[in-house]
mmCIF file of C-alpha atoms and ligand atoms in Angstrom:
data_model
loop_
_atom_site.group_PDB
_atom_site.id
_atom_site.type_symbol
_atom_site.label_atom_id
_atom_site.label_comp_id
_atom_site.label_asym_id
_atom_site.label_seq_id
_atom_site.Cartn_x
_atom_site.Cartn_y
_atom_site.Cartn_z
ATOM 1 C CA UNK A 1 86.582 67.954 73.369
ATOM 2 C CA UNK A 2 88.404 68.450 76.676
ATOM 3 C CA UNK A 3 92.165 68.214 76.406
ATOM 4 C CA UNK A 4 94.104 66.834 79.362
ATOM 5 C CA UNK A 5 97.625 67.831 80.344
ATOM 6 C CA UNK A 6 99.944 65.241 81.755
ATOM 7 C CA UNK A 7 102.277 67.854 83.239
ATOM 8 C CA UNK A 8 100.322 70.447 85.205
ATOM 9 C CA UNK A 9 102.236 73.010 87.336
ATOM 10 C CA UNK A 10 100.676 72.894 90.830
ATOM 11 C CA UNK A 11 102.042 73.377 94.321
ATOM 12 C CA UNK A 12 104.419 76.074 93.191
ATOM 13 C CA UNK A 13 106.609 77.993 95.654
ATOM 14 C CA UNK A 14 107.515 81.009 93.533
ATOM 15 C CA UNK A 15 109.999 82.273 96.128
ATOM 16 C CA UNK A 16 112.057 79.060 96.184
ATOM 17 C CA UNK A 17 112.009 78.889 92.388
ATOM 18 C CA UNK A 18 113.299 82.464 92.290
ATOM 19 C CA UNK A 19 116.099 81.645 94.783
ATOM 20 C CA UNK A 20 117.212 78.846 92.482
ATOM 21 C CA UNK A 21 117.070 80.995 89.344
ATOM 22 C CA UNK A 22 119.124 83.693 91.098
ATOM 23 C CA UNK A 23 121.827 81.224 92.019
ATOM 24 C CA UNK A 24 121.476 82.469 95.605
ATOM 25 C CA UNK A 25 123.180 80.147 98.039
ATOM 26 C CA UNK A 26 120.958 78.725 100.831
ATOM 27 C CA UNK A 27 121.763 77.723 104.412
ATOM 28 C CA UNK A 28 119.109 75.790 106.337
ATOM 29 C CA UNK A 29 118.646 74.697 109.937
ATOM 30 C CA UNK A 30 116.558 74.805 113.101
ATOM 31 C CA UNK A 31 119.127 77.395 114.170
ATOM 32 C CA UNK A 32 122.088 78.990 112.387
ATOM 33 C CA UNK A 33 125.124 80.932 113.550
ATOM 34 C CA UNK A 34 125.098 83.734 110.968
ATOM 35 C CA UNK A 35 128.856 84.289 111.399
ATOM 36 C CA UNK A 36 129.370 80.726 110.152
ATOM 37 C CA UNK A 37 126.990 80.822 107.165
ATOM 38 C CA UNK A 38 128.920 80.368 103.917
ATOM 39 C CA UNK A 39 128.200 83.026 101.328
ATOM 40 C CA UNK A 40 128.772 83.016 97.561
ATOM 41 C CA UNK A 41 128.666 85.646 94.827
ATOM 42 C CA UNK A 42 125.140 86.910 94.176
ATOM 43 C CA UNK A 43 125.261 88.783 90.850
ATOM 44 C CA UNK A 44 122.082 90.799 91.511
ATOM 45 C CA UNK A 45 123.631 92.346 94.623
ATOM 46 C CA UNK A 46 127.239 92.502 93.465
ATOM 47 C CA UNK A 47 128.350 91.009 96.795
ATOM 48 C CA UNK A 48 128.495 87.633 98.491
ATOM 49 C CA UNK A 49 125.284 86.407 100.108
ATOM 50 C CA UNK A 50 123.286 83.435 101.337
ATOM 51 C CA UNK A 51 119.597 83.037 102.084
ATOM 52 C CA UNK A 52 119.023 81.685 105.611
ATOM 53 C CA UNK A 53 116.008 79.361 105.829
ATOM 54 C CA UNK A 54 114.847 77.881 109.122
ATOM 55 C CA UNK A 55 112.503 75.064 110.170
ATOM 56 C CA UNK A 56 110.450 77.821 111.854
ATOM 57 C CA UNK A 57 110.731 80.486 109.118
ATOM 58 C CA UNK A 58 106.987 80.431 108.445
ATOM 59 C CA UNK A 59 105.486 81.522 105.127
ATOM 60 C CA UNK A 60 106.187 85.237 104.980
ATOM 61 C CA UNK A 61 109.781 86.180 105.756
ATOM 62 C CA UNK A 62 113.322 85.010 105.073
ATOM 63 C CA UNK A 63 116.759 86.148 106.129
ATOM 64 C CA UNK A 64 119.642 86.970 103.793
ATOM 65 C CA UNK A 65 123.232 87.170 105.030
ATOM 66 C CA UNK A 66 125.333 89.665 103.049
ATOM 67 C CA UNK A 67 129.123 89.818 103.046
ATOM 68 C CA UNK A 68 130.561 92.982 101.460
ATOM 69 C CA UNK A 69 134.308 92.604 100.902
ATOM 70 C CA UNK A 70 136.835 95.191 102.128
ATOM 71 C CA UNK A 71 136.472 98.396 100.117
ATOM 72 C CA UNK A 72 133.400 97.006 98.340
ATOM 73 C CA UNK A 73 129.835 98.119 97.845
ATOM 74 C CA UNK A 74 126.600 96.565 96.664
ATOM 75 C CA UNK A 75 124.977 97.386 93.340
ATOM 76 C CA UNK A 76 122.004 99.796 93.565
ATOM 77 C CA UNK A 77 118.804 97.943 94.520
ATOM 78 C CA UNK A 78 115.088 98.726 94.403
ATOM 79 C CA UNK A 79 112.152 96.407 95.119
ATOM 80 C CA UNK A 80 108.654 95.954 96.509
ATOM 81 C CA UNK A 81 109.544 93.867 99.560
ATOM 82 C CA UNK A 82 110.496 95.213 102.976
ATOM 83 C CA UNK A 83 113.791 94.780 104.755
ATOM 84 C CA UNK A 84 115.060 95.080 108.335
ATOM 85 C CA UNK A 85 118.874 95.071 108.441
ATOM 86 C CA UNK A 86 121.183 94.183 111.314
ATOM 87 C CA UNK A 87 124.966 94.682 111.190
ATOM 88 C CA UNK A 88 126.869 91.689 112.520
ATOM 89 C CA UNK A 89 130.382 92.969 111.833
ATOM 90 C CA UNK A 90 132.138 95.895 110.152
ATOM 91 C CA UNK A 91 131.468 99.556 109.429
ATOM 92 C CA UNK A 92 130.016 101.363 106.457
ATOM 93 C CA UNK A 93 127.119 103.403 105.174
ATOM 94 C CA UNK A 94 123.877 103.107 103.260
ATOM 95 C CA UNK A 95 122.664 105.677 100.728
ATOM 96 C CA UNK A 96 118.987 105.996 99.877
ATOM 97 C CA UNK A 97 117.490 107.829 96.926
ATOM 98 C CA UNK A 98 113.772 108.496 96.612
ATOM 99 C CA UNK A 99 111.638 109.099 93.524
ATOM 100 C CA UNK A 100 111.530 112.877 94.211
ATOM 101 C CA UNK A 101 115.336 112.951 93.923
ATOM 102 C CA UNK A 102 115.883 113.489 97.650
ATOM 103 C CA UNK A 103 118.556 111.428 99.387
ATOM 104 C CA UNK A 104 119.294 110.182 102.880
ATOM 105 C CA UNK A 105 122.315 108.341 104.198
ATOM 106 C CA UNK A 106 123.528 106.992 107.514
ATOM 107 C CA UNK A 107 126.658 105.320 108.842
ATOM 108 C CA UNK A 108 126.453 101.966 110.551
ATOM 109 C CA UNK A 109 128.650 99.761 112.719
ATOM 110 C CA UNK A 110 128.310 96.584 114.759
ATOM 111 C CA UNK A 111 124.741 96.095 116.141
ATOM 112 C CA UNK A 112 123.251 98.894 113.998
ATOM 113 C CA UNK A 113 119.731 98.215 112.756
ATOM 114 C CA UNK A 114 117.770 99.896 109.958
ATOM 115 C CA UNK A 115 114.941 99.636 107.457
ATOM 116 C CA UNK A 116 114.789 100.469 103.757
ATOM 117 C CA UNK A 117 111.600 102.398 102.841
ATOM 118 C CA UNK A 118 109.546 100.437 100.330
ATOM 119 C CA UNK A 119 110.837 100.697 96.746
ATOM 120 C CA UNK A 120 113.530 103.277 97.624
ATOM 121 C CA UNK A 121 116.776 102.971 95.657
ATOM 122 C CA UNK A 122 119.620 102.065 97.996
ATOM 123 C CA UNK A 123 123.219 100.984 98.108
ATOM 124 C CA UNK A 124 125.481 99.717 100.923
ATOM 125 C CA UNK A 125 129.163 100.715 101.204
ATOM 126 C CA UNK A 126 131.826 98.994 103.286
ATOM 127 C CA UNK A 127 133.947 101.798 104.807
ATOM 128 C CA UNK A 128 136.897 99.561 105.601
ATOM 129 C CA UNK A 129 139.714 98.830 103.179
ATOM 130 C CA UNK A 130 140.815 95.786 105.160
ATOM 131 C CA UNK A 131 137.761 94.216 106.864
ATOM 132 C CA UNK A 132 134.586 92.681 105.463
ATOM 133 C CA UNK A 133 131.153 94.020 106.453
ATOM 134 C CA UNK A 134 128.716 91.269 107.459
ATOM 135 C CA UNK A 135 125.018 92.107 107.634
ATOM 136 C CA UNK A 136 121.763 90.171 107.808
ATOM 137 C CA UNK A 137 118.371 91.310 106.623
ATOM 138 C CA UNK A 138 114.946 89.914 107.405
ATOM 139 C CA UNK A 139 112.690 90.466 104.375
ATOM 140 C CA UNK A 140 109.107 89.944 103.225
ATOM 141 C CA UNK A 141 110.342 88.603 99.885
ATOM 142 C CA UNK A 142 108.872 85.060 100.252
ATOM 143 C CA UNK A 143 105.384 86.518 100.745
ATOM 144 C CA UNK A 144 105.732 89.145 97.982
ATOM 145 C CA UNK A 145 107.201 86.664 95.484
ATOM 146 C CA UNK A 146 104.477 84.111 96.212
ATOM 147 C CA UNK A 147 101.744 86.743 95.794
ATOM 148 C CA UNK A 148 102.921 88.327 92.513
ATOM 149 C CA UNK A 149 105.299 85.680 91.104
ATOM 150 C CA UNK A 150 106.555 88.317 88.719
ATOM 151 C CA UNK A 151 110.173 89.388 89.085
ATOM 152 C CA UNK A 152 109.856 92.340 86.699
ATOM 153 C CA UNK A 153 107.062 93.867 88.805
ATOM 154 C CA UNK A 154 108.825 93.324 92.139
ATOM 155 C CA UNK A 155 112.239 94.681 91.073
ATOM 156 C CA UNK A 156 111.343 97.205 88.411
ATOM 157 C CA UNK A 157 108.267 99.206 89.435
ATOM 158 C CA UNK A 158 108.719 102.996 89.497
ATOM 159 C CA UNK A 159 105.980 103.809 92.115
ATOM 160 C CA UNK A 160 107.285 106.409 94.558
ATOM 161 C CA UNK A 161 105.778 105.407 97.955
ATOM 162 C CA UNK A 162 106.635 108.905 99.249
ATOM 163 C CA UNK A 163 104.546 108.169 102.366
ATOM 164 C CA UNK A 164 107.177 105.667 103.522
ATOM 165 C CA UNK A 165 110.095 108.098 103.741
ATOM 166 C CA UNK A 166 109.302 109.435 107.218
ATOM 167 C CA UNK A 167 110.875 112.240 109.246
ATOM 168 C CA UNK A 168 114.504 113.287 108.708
ATOM 169 C CA UNK A 169 115.233 112.458 112.357
ATOM 170 C CA UNK A 170 114.432 108.778 111.630
ATOM 171 C CA UNK A 171 117.729 108.585 109.685
ATOM 172 C CA UNK A 172 120.031 109.975 112.386
ATOM 173 C CA UNK A 173 119.213 107.659 115.262
ATOM 174 C CA UNK A 174 116.264 109.626 116.616
ATOM 175 C CA UNK A 175 112.621 108.606 116.590
ATOM 176 C CA UNK A 176 109.198 108.844 118.224
ATOM 177 C CA UNK A 177 108.319 106.834 121.314
ATOM 178 C CA UNK A 178 104.693 105.731 121.670
ATOM 179 C CA UNK A 179 103.852 104.502 125.153
ATOM 180 C CA UNK A 180 101.240 101.750 125.135
ATOM 181 C CA UNK A 181 100.144 99.320 127.791
ATOM 182 C CA UNK A 182 102.996 97.140 129.151
ATOM 183 C CA UNK A 183 104.655 95.242 126.291
ATOM 184 C CA UNK A 184 103.255 97.604 123.655
ATOM 185 C CA UNK A 185 105.748 100.477 123.695
ATOM 186 C CA UNK A 186 106.888 101.399 120.203
ATOM 187 C CA UNK A 187 109.994 103.234 118.911
ATOM 188 C CA UNK A 188 109.324 104.543 115.400
ATOM 189 C CA UNK A 189 112.467 105.215 113.376
ATOM 190 C CA UNK A 190 114.407 104.006 110.327
ATOM 191 C CA UNK A 191 117.829 103.671 111.926
ATOM 192 C CA UNK A 192 119.083 102.512 115.340
ATOM 193 C CA UNK A 193 122.867 103.034 115.757
ATOM 194 C CA UNK A 194 123.262 100.256 118.361
ATOM 195 C CA UNK A 195 120.581 97.748 119.361
ATOM 196 C CA UNK A 196 122.731 96.769 122.335
ATOM 197 C CA UNK A 197 122.230 100.148 124.006
ATOM 198 C CA UNK A 198 118.680 101.018 122.889
ATOM 199 C CA UNK A 199 116.628 101.893 125.966
ATOM 200 C CA UNK A 200 113.924 99.317 126.767
ATOM 201 C CA UNK A 201 110.781 99.431 128.918
ATOM 202 C CA UNK A 202 109.993 97.000 131.764
ATOM 203 C CA UNK A 203 107.567 94.193 130.853
ATOM 204 C CA UNK A 204 107.399 91.545 133.556
ATOM 205 C CA UNK A 205 104.499 89.440 132.206
ATOM 206 C CA UNK A 206 107.030 87.079 130.651
ATOM 207 C CA UNK A 207 109.386 86.942 133.635
ATOM 208 C CA UNK A 208 111.002 88.880 136.464
ATOM 209 C CA UNK A 209 113.216 91.768 135.294
ATOM 210 C CA UNK A 210 112.295 91.437 131.599
ATOM 211 C CA UNK A 211 112.131 94.509 129.392
ATOM 212 C CA UNK A 212 111.089 95.084 125.825
ATOM 213 C CA UNK A 213 110.422 97.552 123.043
ATOM 214 C CA UNK A 214 108.865 97.258 119.606
ATOM 215 C CA UNK A 215 110.454 99.028 116.629
ATOM 216 C CA UNK A 216 108.433 100.359 113.719
ATOM 217 C CA UNK A 217 110.554 100.804 110.569
ATOM 218 C CA UNK A 218 109.701 102.971 107.550
ATOM 219 C CA UNK A 219 105.919 102.769 108.147
ATOM 220 C CA UNK A 220 106.151 99.142 107.099
ATOM 221 C CA UNK A 221 104.367 95.905 107.948
ATOM 222 C CA UNK A 222 107.281 94.088 109.591
ATOM 223 C CA UNK A 223 107.314 93.200 113.256
ATOM 224 C CA UNK A 224 110.438 94.006 115.276
ATOM 225 C CA UNK A 225 110.927 93.762 119.008
ATOM 226 C CA UNK A 226 113.907 93.813 121.329
ATOM 227 C CA UNK A 227 113.712 91.833 124.568
ATOM 228 C CA UNK A 228 116.100 91.731 127.461
ATOM 229 C CA UNK A 229 116.225 89.116 130.198
ATOM 230 C CA UNK A 230 117.645 90.091 133.604
ATOM 231 C CA UNK A 231 121.027 88.621 134.696
ATOM 232 C CA UNK A 232 120.910 85.092 136.175
ATOM 233 C CA UNK A 233 117.168 84.601 135.521
ATOM 234 C CA UNK A 234 114.997 83.049 132.830
ATOM 235 C CA UNK A 235 111.780 83.797 131.018
ATOM 236 C CA UNK A 236 108.583 81.790 131.050
ATOM 237 C CA UNK A 237 107.979 79.171 128.367
ATOM 238 C CA UNK A 238 105.532 80.118 125.632
ATOM 239 C CA UNK A 239 104.493 79.394 122.052
ATOM 240 C CA UNK A 240 103.265 81.353 119.043
ATOM 241 C CA UNK A 241 103.127 81.237 115.255
ATOM 242 C CA UNK A 242 106.227 80.391 113.234
ATOM 243 C CA UNK A 243 108.185 83.197 111.605
ATOM 244 C CA UNK A 244 109.589 85.123 114.601
ATOM 245 C CA UNK A 245 113.300 85.266 113.776
ATOM 246 C CA UNK A 246 115.008 85.455 117.183
ATOM 247 C CA UNK A 247 118.598 86.756 116.871
ATOM 248 C CA UNK A 248 120.872 86.814 119.921
ATOM 249 C CA UNK A 249 122.512 90.198 120.543
ATOM 250 C CA UNK A 250 124.232 90.220 123.932
ATOM 251 C CA UNK A 251 124.766 88.067 126.992
ATOM 252 C CA UNK A 252 125.052 84.339 127.494
ATOM 253 C CA UNK A 253 122.621 81.495 127.986
ATOM 254 C CA UNK A 254 120.554 79.016 126.035
ATOM 255 C CA UNK A 255 117.035 78.283 124.858
ATOM 256 C CA UNK A 256 114.987 75.102 125.067
ATOM 257 C CA UNK A 257 112.429 74.236 122.394
ATOM 258 C CA UNK A 258 109.927 71.387 122.520
ATOM 259 C CA UNK A 259 106.706 70.318 120.842
ATOM 260 C CA UNK A 260 103.542 69.946 122.898
ATOM 261 C CA UNK A 261 103.437 66.541 124.580
ATOM 262 C CA UNK A 262 107.124 65.857 123.890
ATOM 263 C CA UNK A 263 109.473 65.149 126.779
ATOM 264 C CA UNK A 264 112.597 65.900 124.719
ATOM 265 C CA UNK A 265 114.085 69.386 124.689
ATOM 266 C CA UNK A 266 116.078 70.777 121.781
ATOM 267 C CA UNK A 267 118.735 73.123 123.085
ATOM 268 C CA UNK A 268 120.216 76.169 121.317
ATOM 269 C CA UNK A 269 123.244 77.916 122.828
ATOM 270 C CA UNK A 270 123.206 81.717 122.903
ATOM 271 C CA UNK A 271 125.937 83.558 121.083
ATOM 272 C CA UNK A 272 125.897 86.847 119.208
ATOM 273 C CA UNK A 273 124.553 86.113 115.712
ATOM 274 C CA UNK A 274 122.698 82.860 116.448
ATOM 275 C CA UNK A 275 119.142 82.792 114.994
ATOM 276 C CA UNK A 276 116.387 80.305 115.832
ATOM 277 C CA UNK A 277 112.761 81.007 114.865
ATOM 278 C CA UNK A 278 110.658 78.570 116.944
ATOM 279 C CA UNK A 279 108.393 76.386 114.783
ATOM 280 C CA UNK A 280 104.604 76.755 114.614
ATOM 281 C CA UNK A 281 103.183 76.265 118.129
ATOM 282 C CA UNK A 282 106.507 74.980 119.449
ATOM 283 C CA UNK A 283 107.098 75.831 123.108
ATOM 284 C CA UNK A 284 110.325 77.674 123.802
ATOM 285 C CA UNK A 285 112.011 79.223 126.808
ATOM 286 C CA UNK A 286 115.071 81.476 127.177
ATOM 287 C CA UNK A 287 117.596 81.101 130.023
ATOM 288 C CA UNK A 288 120.401 83.451 131.109
ATOM 289 C CA UNK A 289 123.460 81.811 132.640
ATOM 290 C CA UNK A 290 125.620 84.887 133.149
ATOM 291 C CA UNK A 291 125.750 87.957 135.376
ATOM 292 C CA UNK A 292 124.896 90.144 132.374
ATOM 293 C CA UNK A 293 121.475 90.800 130.914
ATOM 294 C CA UNK A 294 120.815 88.939 127.645
ATOM 295 C CA UNK A 295 119.187 90.742 124.771
ATOM 296 C CA UNK A 296 117.736 89.559 121.479
ATOM 297 C CA UNK A 297 115.971 91.087 118.482
ATOM 298 C CA UNK A 298 112.987 89.315 116.920
ATOM 299 C CA UNK A 299 111.814 90.073 113.368
ATOM 300 C CA UNK A 300 108.765 88.844 111.474
ATOM 301 C CA UNK A 301 105.541 90.004 109.892
ATOM 302 C CA UNK A 302 102.717 92.179 111.240
ATOM 303 C CA UNK A 303 103.129 94.966 113.807
ATOM 304 C CA UNK A 304 101.020 97.163 116.096
ATOM 305 C CA UNK A 305 100.277 99.695 113.341
ATOM 306 C CA UNK A 306 99.640 97.075 110.658
ATOM 307 C CA UNK A 307 98.765 93.780 112.396
ATOM 308 C CA UNK A 308 97.746 92.225 109.029
ATOM 309 C CA UNK A 309 95.859 89.285 110.541
ATOM 310 C CA UNK A 310 92.846 89.188 112.855
ATOM 311 C CA UNK A 311 94.816 86.923 115.196
ATOM 312 C CA UNK A 312 97.627 89.447 115.597
ATOM 313 C CA UNK A 313 95.071 92.240 115.972
ATOM 314 C CA UNK A 314 93.329 90.352 118.797
ATOM 315 C CA UNK A 315 96.618 89.612 120.536
ATOM 316 C CA UNK A 316 97.867 93.182 120.255
ATOM 317 C CA UNK A 317 94.718 94.929 121.389
ATOM 318 C CA UNK A 318 93.362 92.664 124.113
ATOM 319 C CA UNK A 319 91.880 94.754 126.899
ATOM 320 C CA UNK A 320 93.928 95.334 130.038
ATOM 321 C CA UNK A 321 91.840 92.943 132.146
ATOM 322 C CA UNK A 322 92.145 90.243 129.529
ATOM 323 C CA UNK A 323 95.839 89.536 128.995
ATOM 324 C CA UNK A 324 96.868 88.985 125.408
ATOM 325 C CA UNK A 325 96.837 85.303 124.468
ATOM 326 C CA UNK A 326 100.645 85.215 124.183
ATOM 327 C CA UNK A 327 101.071 86.039 127.883
ATOM 328 C CA UNK A 328 97.979 84.259 129.237
ATOM 329 C CA UNK A 329 98.521 80.922 130.969
ATOM 330 C CA UNK A 330 97.862 77.755 128.960
ATOM 331 C CA UNK A 331 95.577 76.813 131.889
ATOM 332 C CA UNK A 332 93.350 79.732 130.862
ATOM 333 C CA UNK A 333 93.464 78.957 127.158
ATOM 334 C CA UNK A 334 96.593 81.050 126.500
ATOM 335 C CA UNK A 335 100.093 80.227 125.312
ATOM 336 C CA UNK A 336 102.366 80.814 128.307
ATOM 337 C CA UNK A 337 103.571 78.280 130.893
ATOM 338 C CA UNK A 338 103.781 79.866 134.345
ATOM 339 C CA UNK A 339 106.846 78.986 136.424
ATOM 340 C CA UNK A 340 104.796 76.850 138.815
ATOM 341 C CA UNK A 341 103.388 74.778 135.939
ATOM 342 C CA UNK A 342 106.609 74.027 134.071
ATOM 343 C CA UNK A 343 108.325 70.630 133.801
ATOM 344 C CA UNK A 344 110.462 70.390 136.991
ATOM 345 C CA UNK A 345 113.470 69.332 134.869
ATOM 346 C CA UNK A 346 113.577 72.824 133.346
ATOM 347 C CA UNK A 347 114.571 74.529 136.590
ATOM 348 C CA UNK A 348 117.011 71.732 137.477
ATOM 349 C CA UNK A 349 118.815 71.993 134.109
ATOM 350 C CA UNK A 350 119.186 75.733 134.639
ATOM 351 C CA UNK A 351 120.440 75.383 138.240
ATOM 352 C CA UNK A 352 123.038 72.899 137.030
ATOM 353 C CA UNK A 353 124.183 75.326 134.305
ATOM 354 C CA UNK A 354 124.406 78.141 136.844
ATOM 355 C CA UNK A 355 126.478 75.959 139.145
ATOM 356 C CA UNK A 356 128.837 75.106 136.251
ATOM 357 C CA UNK A 357 129.278 78.802 135.476
ATOM 358 C CA UNK A 358 129.665 79.755 139.151
ATOM 359 C CA UNK A 359 126.726 82.181 138.951
ATOM 360 C CA UNK A 360 124.275 82.801 141.804
ATOM 361 C CA UNK A 361 120.675 82.299 140.610
ATOM 362 C CA UNK A 362 118.509 85.398 140.900
ATOM 363 C CA UNK A 363 115.269 83.489 140.342
ATOM 364 C CA UNK A 364 113.731 81.191 142.938
ATOM 365 C CA UNK A 365 110.507 79.313 142.342
HETATM 366 FE FE1 FE2 B 401 108.709 83.538 121.623
#
């Protein structure tokens, strides 16, 4: 005889269930100002924290904002998901301990960026006795938790992963630069002292005066790139998969986001610490309205070394005569809107903003 259950467990999101069990606070939005996200005690970490979930987070990555009080430190951590950290405010250090007993440590300050090698033991220390340290990490925890849905395995596996440690110089702000075709230059390291001053490489496919570099952390699978837009210009509109967590670093301006066929723009103002991952296939465009270059860091899943998906592999390794789909015009089956094809209102909105700010436009169509 076949027995039927009236209460089957289907449609499970193991990551969200874990967040609830942990008592981890959650902030949600299309965009969030990370300086304004409210944090609460997270016993696992021994500090205050909040998960940051976005309409465009995608399936693989999340962000977690961490607030370490003055004179405080986090409890030692170890786990099978990857992390890319960015320091929003404060100064301190991170100590790493590997399975072979060796240790590394580095000191961070505002706009520092670093990775934690997979399954390394680590601990963060706030160096100030009077100021908090505010950091945000992008992690692969949603993907890892949904694959294994086993907390014990993810947080308590002794495997060493010695191959992820990397060169000593990766922990002191040095690295290896791999020059690829335009847009595919990679800086391999585990620690960048200041993302605001990291040297970038020109990549004008996406707009006049743009520059870019990709960062490869701890031989991991996370995507990181830094982009800079020239003063008083703007980039071309484009679209891609969800899950690219765009975090404003420097400069002033705004972004417009809109769904295909929609005539309404959603506008996000640029300010240090604002994050807005565009939704799946949502067009978006970044505009600078100051005389300073504007820079952002984008974090997500899948990089040049480990693309993970055939789609990312195709986009990353398109031949030189066949531009990658992300920078090919939508008229040619790609995902980029050339200046001459964009909605005329887009340029007018920008000109009006420039006039309001008293800035001379450096981009004419
Ligand atoms: Fe984008």
